[in-house]
Coordinates of C-alpha atoms and ligand atoms in Angstrom, one line a residue:
M1 CA 6.2 23.2 -39.6
E2 CA 7.5 24.3 -43.2
R3 CA 9.8 26.0 -43.6
K4 CA 9.1 29.8 -45.4
W5 CA 11.6 32.0 -46.9
W6 CA 9.9 34.9 -44.3
H7 CA 10.1 33.0 -41.6
G8 CA 13.6 35.0 -39.7
K9 CA 12.8 38.1 -41.4
T10 CA 11.6 41.4 -40.0
A11 CA 9.0 43.4 -41.3
Y12 CA 8.5 46.6 -42.4
Q13 CA 6.0 48.9 -42.7
I14 CA 6.3 52.4 -44.6
Y15 CA 2.9 55.2 -44.5
P16 CA 4.5 57.0 -47.8
K17 CA 2.9 60.2 -46.8
S18 CA 4.7 60.6 -43.7
F19 CA 7.9 58.4 -44.9
K20 CA 10.3 61.3 -47.0
D21 CA 9.8 63.4 -49.9
S22 CA 11.3 64.6 -52.1
N23 CA 10.6 66.8 -54.1
G24 CA 9.7 68.9 -51.7
D25 CA 5.4 69.2 -51.9
G26 CA 5.8 67.9 -48.5
I27 CA 3.9 64.8 -49.2
G28 CA 6.2 61.8 -49.0
D29 CA 6.0 59.9 -52.1
L30 CA 8.3 56.5 -54.1
R31 CA 10.7 58.0 -55.0
G32 CA 11.8 59.0 -51.5
V33 CA 11.9 55.7 -50.6
I34 CA 14.2 54.8 -53.5
E35 CA 16.2 57.0 -52.1
K36 CA 15.9 55.5 -48.0
L37 CA 16.3 51.3 -49.0
D38 CA 20.0 51.7 -47.8
Y39 CA 19.0 52.4 -44.5
L40 CA 16.9 49.7 -44.8
K41 CA 19.5 47.3 -45.4
E42 CA 21.0 48.8 -43.2
L43 CA 18.8 48.4 -40.0
G44 CA 18.4 44.3 -41.2
I45 CA 14.8 44.6 -43.1
G46 CA 13.7 42.0 -46.0
I47 CA 10.0 42.6 -46.5
V48 CA 8.3 46.3 -46.5
W49 CA 4.9 46.7 -47.2
L50 CA 3.8 50.0 -48.2
S51 CA 0.5 51.7 -47.2
P52 CA -2.1 52.3 -50.5
I53 CA 0.3 54.3 -53.5
Y54 CA -2.7 53.8 -55.7
Q55 CA -4.8 56.5 -57.9
S56 CA -7.1 58.0 -55.0
P57 CA -9.0 61.1 -53.8
L58 CA -7.5 60.7 -49.9
A59 CA -11.0 61.0 -47.9
D60 CA -9.2 58.0 -46.4
Q61 CA -5.2 58.2 -46.8
G62 CA -5.4 56.2 -49.7
Y63 CA -7.4 53.3 -48.1
D64 CA -10.2 54.3 -51.2
I65 CA -8.7 53.2 -54.3
S66 CA -9.7 54.6 -57.9
D67 CA -7.7 53.2 -60.0
Y68 CA -5.7 50.2 -58.8
Y69 CA -3.6 50.0 -61.7
R70 CA -2.0 53.2 -61.4
I71 CA -0.5 54.9 -59.0
D72 CA -1.7 58.3 -57.7
P73 CA 0.6 60.7 -59.4
R74 CA 1.6 62.5 -55.7
F75 CA 3.5 59.4 -55.1
G76 CA 4.9 59.1 -58.0
D77 CA 3.4 56.5 -61.7
M78 CA 5.2 53.3 -62.4
N79 CA 8.5 53.8 -63.8
D80 CA 9.5 54.9 -59.7
M81 CA 7.6 51.6 -58.8
D82 CA 9.4 49.8 -60.8
E83 CA 12.7 50.6 -60.1
L84 CA 11.6 50.1 -56.1
I85 CA 10.7 46.9 -56.5
R86 CA 14.3 45.9 -58.4
E87 CA 16.4 48.3 -56.5
A88 CA 15.0 46.7 -53.1
K89 CA 15.2 43.3 -54.8
K90 CA 19.0 44.0 -55.6
R91 CA 18.9 44.0 -51.7
D92 CA 17.5 41.2 -50.8
I93 CA 14.1 42.9 -49.9
G94 CA 10.7 42.4 -50.4
I95 CA 7.8 44.5 -51.5
V96 CA 4.5 44.0 -50.2
M97 CA 2.3 47.0 -51.0
D98 CA -1.3 47.3 -49.8
L99 CA -4.6 45.5 -51.5
V100 CA -7.6 46.9 -50.6
V101 CA -10.3 45.1 -51.9
N102 CA -13.5 45.0 -49.1
H103 CA -14.3 48.3 -50.7
C104 CA -12.7 51.2 -53.7
S105 CA -13.2 54.7 -53.5
D106 CA -16.7 56.7 -55.1
E107 CA -14.3 57.9 -57.8
H108 CA -13.7 54.6 -59.2
E109 CA -14.7 53.7 -62.6
W110 CA -17.1 51.2 -61.2
F111 CA -18.6 53.0 -58.6
R112 CA -19.4 55.9 -61.8
K113 CA -20.4 53.6 -64.1
A114 CA -23.4 51.7 -60.4
C115 CA -24.5 55.5 -60.6
E116 CA -25.0 55.7 -64.2
N117 CA -27.0 52.2 -64.7
P118 CA -27.8 51.1 -61.5
D119 CA -29.7 48.0 -62.5
G120 CA -26.5 47.3 -65.2
K121 CA -23.8 45.1 -64.9
Y122 CA -20.9 47.4 -62.8
G123 CA -24.7 48.0 -60.3
K124 CA -24.2 44.6 -59.4
Y125 CA -20.8 45.5 -58.4
F126 CA -22.2 46.8 -55.0
Y127 CA -24.7 47.1 -52.9
I128 CA -27.3 49.2 -53.6
Q129 CA -30.7 49.1 -52.9
D130 CA -34.1 50.9 -53.9
W131 CA -35.4 53.1 -50.8
H132 CA -38.1 55.8 -50.4
E133 CA -37.1 58.9 -48.1
G134 CA -38.9 58.3 -44.5
E135 CA -38.6 53.9 -45.2
K136 CA -36.6 52.6 -42.4
L137 CA -32.7 51.7 -43.6
P138 CA -32.0 47.6 -44.8
C139 CA -29.7 47.6 -41.6
N140 CA -28.5 49.7 -38.6
W141 CA -25.3 49.3 -38.9
R142 CA -22.8 51.7 -37.8
S143 CA -19.3 52.5 -39.7
Y144 CA -15.9 52.5 -38.8
F145 CA -16.7 56.1 -39.2
G146 CA -19.3 57.3 -38.4
G147 CA -23.3 57.1 -39.1
P148 CA -25.7 54.9 -40.8
V149 CA -23.4 52.2 -43.5
W150 CA -25.9 54.4 -46.1
S151 CA -26.3 56.5 -48.1
K152 CA -27.9 58.0 -50.9
L153 CA -26.7 56.6 -54.5
P154 CA -25.4 60.3 -56.2
G155 CA -28.0 61.3 -58.7
H156 CA -30.6 58.8 -57.5
E157 CA -33.6 60.6 -55.1
D158 CA -34.8 56.3 -54.8
K159 CA -31.4 54.5 -54.3
I160 CA -28.9 53.9 -51.1
Y161 CA -25.6 51.9 -51.2
L162 CA -23.6 50.2 -48.5
H163 CA -20.2 51.2 -47.3
V164 CA -19.1 49.8 -43.9
F165 CA -15.9 52.9 -43.6
H166 CA -16.3 56.2 -45.5
K167 CA -18.8 56.8 -48.3
K168 CA -16.9 57.7 -50.2
Q169 CA -15.5 54.0 -49.7
P170 CA -18.2 52.0 -51.1
D171 CA -18.4 48.4 -50.6
L172 CA -17.4 45.8 -53.3
N173 CA -20.2 43.2 -53.3
W174 CA -18.2 39.4 -53.0
E175 CA -21.1 37.8 -53.9
N176 CA -21.2 38.6 -56.8
P177 CA -18.0 35.9 -59.1
E178 CA -17.4 39.1 -61.7
V179 CA -16.2 41.7 -58.8
R180 CA -13.8 38.3 -57.5
R181 CA -12.7 37.6 -61.1
E182 CA -12.0 41.4 -61.2
I183 CA -10.3 41.3 -57.8
Y184 CA -8.1 38.6 -59.1
S185 CA -7.0 39.9 -62.4
M186 CA -5.4 42.7 -60.5
I187 CA -3.5 40.7 -57.9
N188 CA -1.9 38.7 -60.3
W189 CA -1.5 41.3 -62.2
W190 CA 0.9 43.6 -59.9
L191 CA 2.4 39.7 -58.8
E192 CA 3.3 39.6 -61.8
K193 CA 5.0 42.5 -62.1
G194 CA 7.7 41.3 -59.7
L195 CA 5.9 41.6 -55.9
A196 CA 7.0 40.2 -53.0
G197 CA 3.4 40.0 -51.8
F198 CA 0.2 41.8 -50.3
R199 CA -0.7 43.1 -46.4
I200 CA -5.0 42.7 -47.2
D201 CA -6.5 45.3 -46.0
A202 CA -9.9 44.4 -43.2
I203 CA -10.5 42.0 -45.1
I204 CA -12.8 40.1 -42.6
N205 CA -15.8 42.6 -43.6
I206 CA -15.9 41.2 -47.2
K207 CA -18.7 38.7 -46.0
K208 CA -22.0 40.0 -44.8
A209 CA -24.8 37.8 -42.9
L210 CA -27.3 38.9 -45.7
P211 CA -29.8 39.3 -45.5
F212 CA -29.2 42.8 -44.3
H213 CA -30.8 43.2 -40.6
D214 CA -30.7 44.9 -37.0
Y215 CA -29.0 44.0 -34.7
P216 CA -29.8 45.6 -30.8
A217 CA -28.7 49.5 -30.5
D218 CA -26.5 50.6 -28.5
R219 CA -26.3 53.8 -28.5
D220 CA -29.2 56.1 -29.1
D221 CA -27.9 57.3 -32.6
G222 CA -30.6 53.9 -32.6
L223 CA -26.9 51.9 -34.7
C224 CA -25.2 49.2 -33.9
D225 CA -22.0 48.1 -33.8
I226 CA -20.5 45.8 -37.2
D227 CA -18.8 43.7 -35.1
N228 CA -22.4 42.3 -34.2
M229 CA -22.7 41.7 -37.9
L230 CA -19.5 40.1 -38.0
E231 CA -19.9 37.7 -35.0
E232 CA -22.3 36.4 -37.4
A233 CA -20.7 36.5 -40.6
R234 CA -19.6 32.6 -42.2
G235 CA -17.5 31.1 -44.8
V236 CA -15.1 33.9 -45.5
T237 CA -12.1 31.8 -45.5
D238 CA -14.2 30.5 -48.8
F239 CA -13.4 33.7 -50.9
L240 CA -10.1 34.0 -49.2
D241 CA -9.2 29.8 -50.1
E242 CA -10.7 31.3 -53.6
M243 CA -8.2 33.9 -53.5
A244 CA -5.5 32.4 -52.4
R245 CA -5.8 29.8 -55.7
E246 CA -6.6 32.0 -58.1
C247 CA -3.4 34.7 -57.4
F248 CA -1.4 34.3 -54.4
D249 CA 0.0 30.1 -54.0
K250 CA 0.8 30.3 -57.9
Y251 CA 3.0 32.8 -56.9
N252 CA 4.2 31.7 -53.7
A253 CA 3.3 35.4 -52.4
F254 CA 3.0 36.6 -49.1
T255 CA 0.5 37.2 -47.9
A256 CA -0.6 39.0 -44.0
G257 CA -3.9 39.9 -43.3
E258 CA -5.3 42.5 -41.6
V259 CA -8.4 40.7 -39.8
F260 CA -10.1 42.1 -36.8
N261 CA -12.8 40.0 -35.0
E262 CA -11.5 36.2 -36.4
K263 CA -13.2 33.0 -34.8
E264 CA -10.3 31.1 -33.1
S265 CA -11.9 27.9 -35.2
E266 CA -10.8 29.8 -38.3
L267 CA -7.4 30.8 -37.0
P268 CA -5.6 27.3 -39.1
R269 CA -7.8 28.4 -42.1
F270 CA -6.6 31.6 -42.3
I271 CA -2.8 31.2 -41.0
G272 CA -2.6 27.2 -41.5
E273 CA 0.0 24.9 -43.2
N274 CA -2.7 24.7 -46.0
G275 CA -4.2 28.5 -44.4
C276 CA -4.8 31.1 -46.9
F277 CA -2.4 33.9 -45.5
S278 CA 0.8 33.4 -44.5
T279 CA -0.3 35.6 -41.5
M280 CA -2.4 38.1 -39.8
F281 CA -1.8 40.2 -37.8
D282 CA -1.7 39.8 -33.7
F283 CA -4.3 42.8 -33.1
N284 CA -5.1 41.5 -29.6
E285 CA -3.2 43.7 -27.4
A286 CA -4.7 46.9 -29.5
I287 CA -8.1 45.8 -28.5
L288 CA -7.4 45.2 -25.1
G289 CA -10.0 48.4 -22.9
Q290 CA -11.1 49.6 -26.0
D291 CA -15.0 49.8 -25.4
K292 CA -18.0 50.0 -27.7
K293 CA -19.2 53.2 -26.6
G294 CA -16.5 55.1 -28.2
W295 CA -13.0 55.7 -27.4
Y296 CA -13.4 58.4 -24.6
A297 CA -15.2 55.6 -22.9
H298 CA -11.5 52.8 -24.0
K299 CA -9.6 51.6 -20.8
K300 CA -5.8 52.2 -20.2
I301 CA -4.6 48.6 -20.5
T302 CA -2.0 47.7 -17.4
P303 CA 1.3 45.8 -17.6
D304 CA 0.2 42.8 -16.8
E305 CA -3.1 43.5 -18.8
Y306 CA -0.9 44.1 -22.3
K307 CA 1.4 40.6 -20.7
K308 CA -1.6 38.1 -20.6
A309 CA -3.1 39.6 -24.7
C310 CA 0.9 39.1 -25.7
F311 CA 0.7 35.0 -24.4
E312 CA -2.5 34.6 -24.9
S313 CA -2.2 35.1 -28.7
Q314 CA 1.4 33.2 -27.9
K315 CA -1.1 30.1 -26.7
K316 CA -3.3 30.1 -30.0
T317 CA -1.5 30.3 -32.3
E318 CA 2.2 28.2 -30.9
N319 CA 1.0 24.8 -32.7
V320 CA -1.4 26.7 -36.5
G321 CA 1.2 29.2 -37.3
F322 CA 2.8 32.4 -37.1
L323 CA 1.7 36.1 -36.3
C324 CA 2.7 39.8 -37.5
N325 CA 3.9 41.2 -33.8
I326 CA 3.5 44.6 -33.5
I327 CA 2.9 47.5 -31.5
E328 CA 1.9 50.6 -33.4
N329 CA 0.4 51.0 -37.1
H330 CA -0.5 53.9 -39.8
D331 CA -4.6 53.1 -37.8
E332 CA -2.7 52.9 -33.6
P333 CA -1.2 55.7 -30.9
R334 CA 2.9 55.4 -30.8
G335 CA 2.7 52.2 -29.3
V336 CA 5.3 54.0 -26.3
S337 CA 2.5 56.2 -25.8
R338 CA -0.4 53.7 -25.3
Y339 CA 1.7 51.0 -24.0
L340 CA 3.7 53.0 -21.0
P341 CA 2.1 53.8 -18.0
E342 CA 1.6 57.7 -17.6
G343 CA 4.5 59.9 -16.6
V344 CA 7.8 57.5 -18.1
L345 CA 8.3 59.0 -21.2
D346 CA 8.3 62.3 -19.3
G347 CA 10.6 60.0 -16.1
P348 CA 14.7 59.3 -16.2
Y349 CA 13.7 55.2 -17.6
A350 CA 12.0 57.1 -20.8
I351 CA 14.8 54.9 -23.7
Q352 CA 14.9 51.6 -21.3
A353 CA 11.5 51.2 -21.3
K354 CA 11.1 52.2 -25.0
K355 CA 14.0 49.3 -25.4
L356 CA 12.0 47.4 -22.7
L357 CA 8.4 47.2 -25.0
G358 CA 10.4 46.6 -28.3
G359 CA 12.0 44.0 -26.8
L360 CA 9.7 42.0 -25.1
N361 CA 7.2 42.2 -28.7
F362 CA 10.5 41.8 -31.0
M363 CA 11.0 38.2 -29.5
L364 CA 7.7 37.0 -29.3
R365 CA 7.1 33.9 -31.4
G366 CA 5.9 35.1 -35.3
L367 CA 6.7 37.8 -37.9
P368 CA 7.9 40.8 -35.9
F369 CA 6.1 44.4 -37.5
L370 CA 7.9 47.8 -37.5
Y371 CA 6.2 50.8 -37.8
Q372 CA 8.0 53.8 -39.1
G373 CA 9.1 55.7 -36.4
Q374 CA 9.1 52.7 -33.9
E375 CA 12.9 51.9 -34.2
I376 CA 13.3 55.2 -33.1
G377 CA 10.5 55.1 -30.3
M378 CA 8.2 57.8 -32.0
E379 CA 5.8 59.1 -29.3
N380 CA 2.3 60.3 -29.7
T381 CA 1.9 63.8 -31.4
R382 CA -0.9 66.5 -29.1
C383 CA -2.9 68.0 -30.0
E384 CA -5.0 72.2 -29.1
S385 CA -7.9 71.5 -31.1
I386 CA -9.8 68.8 -33.3
N387 CA -9.0 71.8 -36.3
Q388 CA -5.6 70.7 -36.5
I389 CA -6.7 67.1 -37.0
D390 CA -6.5 64.2 -39.9
D391 CA -8.0 61.7 -39.1
I392 CA -12.0 60.5 -40.4
S393 CA -12.5 58.6 -37.3
A394 CA -10.8 60.9 -35.1
R395 CA -12.8 63.5 -35.9
D396 CA -16.1 61.2 -35.0
Q397 CA -14.5 60.3 -32.8
Y398 CA -14.7 63.2 -31.5
Q399 CA -18.6 64.5 -31.5
V400 CA -18.6 60.7 -30.1
A401 CA -17.2 62.1 -27.1
L402 CA -19.1 65.2 -27.0
N403 CA -22.5 63.9 -27.2
A404 CA -21.0 61.9 -24.8
G405 CA -21.3 65.3 -22.8
L406 CA -17.6 65.1 -22.4
S407 CA -15.9 69.6 -22.7
P408 CA -14.0 70.2 -26.0
E409 CA -11.2 70.5 -23.8
E410 CA -12.3 66.7 -22.4
A411 CA -12.7 65.7 -25.6
I412 CA -9.3 66.5 -27.1
K413 CA -7.2 65.0 -24.9
I414 CA -9.5 61.8 -26.0
I415 CA -8.6 62.3 -29.5
N416 CA -4.2 63.0 -28.0
L417 CA -4.5 59.5 -26.7
Y418 CA -6.0 57.7 -30.1
S419 CA -5.5 59.4 -33.3
R420 CA -4.4 57.9 -36.6
D421 CA -2.6 61.3 -36.9
N422 CA -0.2 59.4 -33.8
A423 CA 1.5 57.4 -36.0
R424 CA 1.4 59.5 -39.4
T425 CA 3.6 62.4 -38.8
P426 CA 6.4 63.1 -40.2
F427 CA 9.6 60.9 -39.8
Q428 CA 11.8 62.2 -37.7
W429 CA 15.2 61.8 -39.9
D430 CA 17.1 64.7 -38.0
D431 CA 17.0 67.8 -36.0
N432 CA 16.3 70.4 -39.2
L433 CA 13.6 72.0 -40.4
N434 CA 10.6 69.9 -40.4
A435 CA 13.3 66.3 -39.2
G436 CA 14.3 66.5 -42.5
F437 CA 11.3 64.6 -43.8
T438 CA 10.6 67.7 -46.9
S439 CA 11.9 71.1 -47.6
G440 CA 8.5 72.1 -48.3
T441 CA 5.5 73.0 -45.8
P442 CA 4.6 68.7 -44.3
W443 CA 0.7 67.5 -45.2
L444 CA 0.8 67.4 -41.7
P445 CA 3.2 68.8 -38.9
V446 CA 5.9 67.2 -37.5
N447 CA 5.8 66.3 -34.3
K448 CA 7.0 69.0 -31.4
N449 CA 9.8 66.2 -30.2
Y450 CA 12.0 65.8 -32.9
K451 CA 15.0 68.3 -32.0
N452 CA 15.5 64.7 -29.7
I453 CA 14.1 61.8 -31.5
N454 CA 15.6 61.5 -35.1
L455 CA 17.5 59.0 -36.4
K456 CA 20.4 61.7 -36.7
A457 CA 21.1 61.8 -33.3
E458 CA 20.8 58.1 -32.7
R459 CA 21.9 56.1 -35.2
D460 CA 25.5 57.6 -33.6
D461 CA 25.1 57.1 -29.7
P462 CA 25.4 53.6 -28.9
D463 CA 23.1 53.7 -26.4
S464 CA 19.7 54.7 -28.5
V465 CA 16.4 52.6 -29.3
W466 CA 17.5 52.3 -32.8
N467 CA 20.6 50.7 -32.4
F468 CA 18.8 48.1 -29.8
Y469 CA 16.5 47.8 -33.0
R470 CA 19.1 47.4 -34.9
D471 CA 20.3 44.8 -32.5
L472 CA 17.9 42.8 -31.7
I473 CA 17.3 42.3 -35.9
Q474 CA 20.6 41.0 -35.8
L475 CA 20.2 38.3 -33.2
R476 CA 17.3 37.6 -35.4
K477 CA 19.5 37.0 -37.8
N478 CA 22.4 35.3 -36.7
P479 CA 22.6 31.8 -37.3
K480 CA 23.3 30.6 -33.6
Y481 CA 20.1 31.6 -32.4
Q482 CA 17.8 32.0 -35.4
E483 CA 16.3 28.7 -35.4
T484 CA 15.4 29.7 -32.0
I485 CA 14.4 32.8 -31.7
V486 CA 12.3 32.1 -35.4
Y487 CA 10.8 28.5 -34.0
G488 CA 11.4 28.0 -30.4
K489 CA 8.4 27.4 -28.6
T490 CA 7.2 30.5 -26.5
E491 CA 6.3 29.8 -22.5
P492 CA 5.8 32.1 -20.4
Y493 CA 7.8 32.0 -17.4
L494 CA 6.2 33.7 -13.5
I495 CA 3.4 34.3 -15.1
N496 CA 2.2 35.7 -11.8
Q497 CA 4.8 37.8 -11.0
K498 CA 3.5 42.0 -11.2
N499 CA 4.7 43.8 -14.1
L500 CA 7.3 41.6 -14.5
M501 CA 6.9 40.3 -18.5
A502 CA 9.2 36.9 -18.9
Y503 CA 9.4 33.7 -21.1
F504 CA 11.5 31.2 -23.0
R505 CA 11.8 30.8 -26.5
R506 CA 12.1 27.5 -25.9
G507 CA 15.1 25.8 -28.8
L508 CA 13.6 23.4 -30.9
N509 CA 16.6 21.7 -32.2
Q510 CA 20.2 20.7 -30.5
N511 CA 22.6 24.2 -30.8
Q512 CA 25.8 23.5 -32.6
D513 CA 27.7 23.3 -29.1
G514 CA 25.0 20.0 -29.3
A515 CA 23.2 21.4 -25.8
K516 CA 19.3 22.3 -26.3
Q517 CA 19.6 26.3 -26.9
D518 CA 16.7 27.9 -24.9
I519 CA 16.6 31.4 -24.2
L520 CA 15.3 33.8 -21.6
I521 CA 14.2 37.1 -21.9
L522 CA 12.8 39.1 -18.7
G523 CA 11.5 42.8 -18.8
N524 CA 11.1 44.5 -15.9
F525 CA 7.8 46.4 -16.4
Q526 CA 7.7 49.3 -13.7
D527 CA 9.7 52.3 -12.5
Q528 CA 10.9 50.2 -9.5
E529 CA 13.6 47.3 -8.9
Q530 CA 12.5 43.6 -8.2
D531 CA 14.2 41.2 -8.2
I532 CA 13.3 37.8 -10.5
I533 CA 14.1 34.2 -9.6
L534 CA 15.9 33.0 -12.5
P535 CA 15.5 29.4 -13.5
G536 CA 18.3 26.8 -12.7
A537 CA 20.0 26.9 -15.8
I538 CA 23.2 28.0 -16.4
I539 CA 23.5 31.2 -18.2
Q540 CA 25.6 30.5 -21.2
N541 CA 25.5 34.5 -22.5
I542 CA 24.1 37.7 -21.7
L543 CA 23.0 38.1 -25.3
L544 CA 20.8 41.8 -25.0
N545 CA 21.0 44.1 -22.1
N546 CA 19.3 47.5 -21.9
Y547 CA 21.9 48.6 -19.3
H548 CA 25.5 48.5 -19.2
D549 CA 25.3 46.4 -16.2
Y550 CA 23.6 43.5 -14.0
H551 CA 23.6 42.3 -10.8
I552 CA 22.7 38.7 -10.5
K553 CA 22.9 36.9 -7.3
N554 CA 22.8 33.7 -5.8
G555 CA 20.7 33.1 -8.9
V556 CA 18.7 35.5 -8.4
L557 CA 18.8 38.7 -10.8
H558 CA 18.3 42.2 -9.4
A559 CA 16.7 43.6 -12.2
K560 CA 16.8 47.7 -12.6
P561 CA 13.7 49.6 -13.3
W562 CA 12.2 48.7 -16.6
Q563 CA 15.5 46.3 -16.8
F564 CA 15.4 44.6 -19.8
M565 CA 17.1 40.8 -21.0
I566 CA 17.7 38.3 -22.9
L567 CA 19.8 35.2 -21.4
E568 CA 21.3 32.8 -23.6
L569 CA 20.6 29.0 -21.2
I570 CA 22.0 25.5 -21.5
Ligands
TEU601 O1 -8.3 49.1 -40.7 C1 -9.4 48.2 -41.4 C2 -10.3 48.5 -39.5 O2 -11.7 48.2 -39.6 C3 -9.5 48.9 -38.3 O3 -8.3 49.5 -38.8 C4 -9.8 50.5 -37.5 O4 -11.3 50.2 -37.8 C5 -10.2 51.3 -38.2 O5 -8.3 52.3 -38.6 C6 -11.2 52.8 -37.7 O6 -10.0 53.3 -36.5 C7 -8.0 49.7 -42.4 C8 -7.2 50.1 -43.0 O7 -6.0 49.6 -42.0 C9 -7.5 51.7 -42.6 O8 -6.3 52.5 -42.0 C10 -8.8 52.1 -43.2 O9 -9.2 53.1 -42.6 C11 -9.6 50.9 -43.3 O10 -9.3 49.5 -43.5 C12 -10.6 50.7 -44.4 O11 -9.7 50.9 -46.0
CA602 CA1 6.3 64.6 -52.4

């Protein structure tokens, strides 16, 4: 595999609105990110992805862009952006921005011009169709945020436009070469400014299965999950290869695709040696237990299901390329709340369990991609009423739960499990007012647990989750182990042992001592002890342990509850 500059890095996603507020308006901003660059350097981060900070009405928190060439004044200005790129580079940190081009905002100039003249140039930038009251819609796809994907074109009683997300996010028509040219020149404009690359938003949606047509309804609203269309659509990689040729390849840019519903046969074209992306996110664990009926029908997954999903992803990409390994992001609940069994976070092993989950994911083959707050073990928040929820996706799912017969009390419990707000509460810097995030009123309330979970408390505690992540990142950077950790093959170990997630990282080359280097990662994923028969190899080093001690006798590790260890074997 050709070695790339980003392979040995650790990446970090910042949701700027909730990261650090520098001017007391309660909204995180670019100057707040600049203030924290030394923190990110201290943590050992090499790549930072910023969720959108472009001009936007924030209907979908910035994933609805009204000007791709301007920074939204709430987040700062272009001087701040240029300073951030410059200062990050001084710290050997590459800045990656969010590329949101399946759709723009309905307040974008292109859409405004399309409304003025639907039959003109800009009308062709979108999917606009004639339609008359009472007529059947061109297709019965359900928006990701609920309801039909068609809405009336503002100012026109006899026209509708497509939006697979919110109605304030009209889909751009990628079949139109003029649209693609506009997007490519915007991408290159940003890359010229020194960006290290892009995370590419919802990109599988840019290729529709045309002409528009229905699929069987899956709820009594007569609509169907848009996955039906994605399953049928062909040719998305033609657009993506063109984008890579016209943009990314010219700048050796790092690109991470947000790809759901990929076809396994497409993987090499996505992340292979000549793929259109450098890498893409592993969502195999995030989609586990999901039900198309809605969040209310989602199932909590078990440790063994989590393990199986991780190893499946490792297997299908081991000879193709690298995935980005995550336990959470700005769209998902906090990983420790989602993947650890009920009650663990309120029990005596919460810290060990958070470290176990983090370590098991971090040490997988691929690019570890931390989400802001994950490194201090931030947890889901709790709301008593839907009125306290900002997330448009959660608000839709609340209604879906009520329609399915749940009471408001039952429905809000579901929302608390999966709302995207869980990941969007302000970063907990310290135990001062508003967790040190803002001197003003935070746009979203700080999680009530900030007095116990905050960076200040954890930085000085050698046994904290934060120091554990820092040790993981240092280990990945350690020249003695980097070859094995970055490129070594993942080989599951004792795969059938319940509540045990264990795997080798098989060294590809000999280490400095001339011996084949193998690393064994062990996680006792339960509240009880369990015995783990160790492989016959000799333990050269205990590289990491989430306890101060361990008990190995006659080749058996008597693992404590939630014990996580990394062993160097020869
Ligand atoms: O999300 C794309 C997406 O399809 C899933 O994340 C999910 O369906 C969505 O979050 C609804 O729950 C990307 C961004 O990550 C997300 O924040 C945006 O809302 C979405 O695209 C539209 O730009
Ligand atoms: Ca601010």
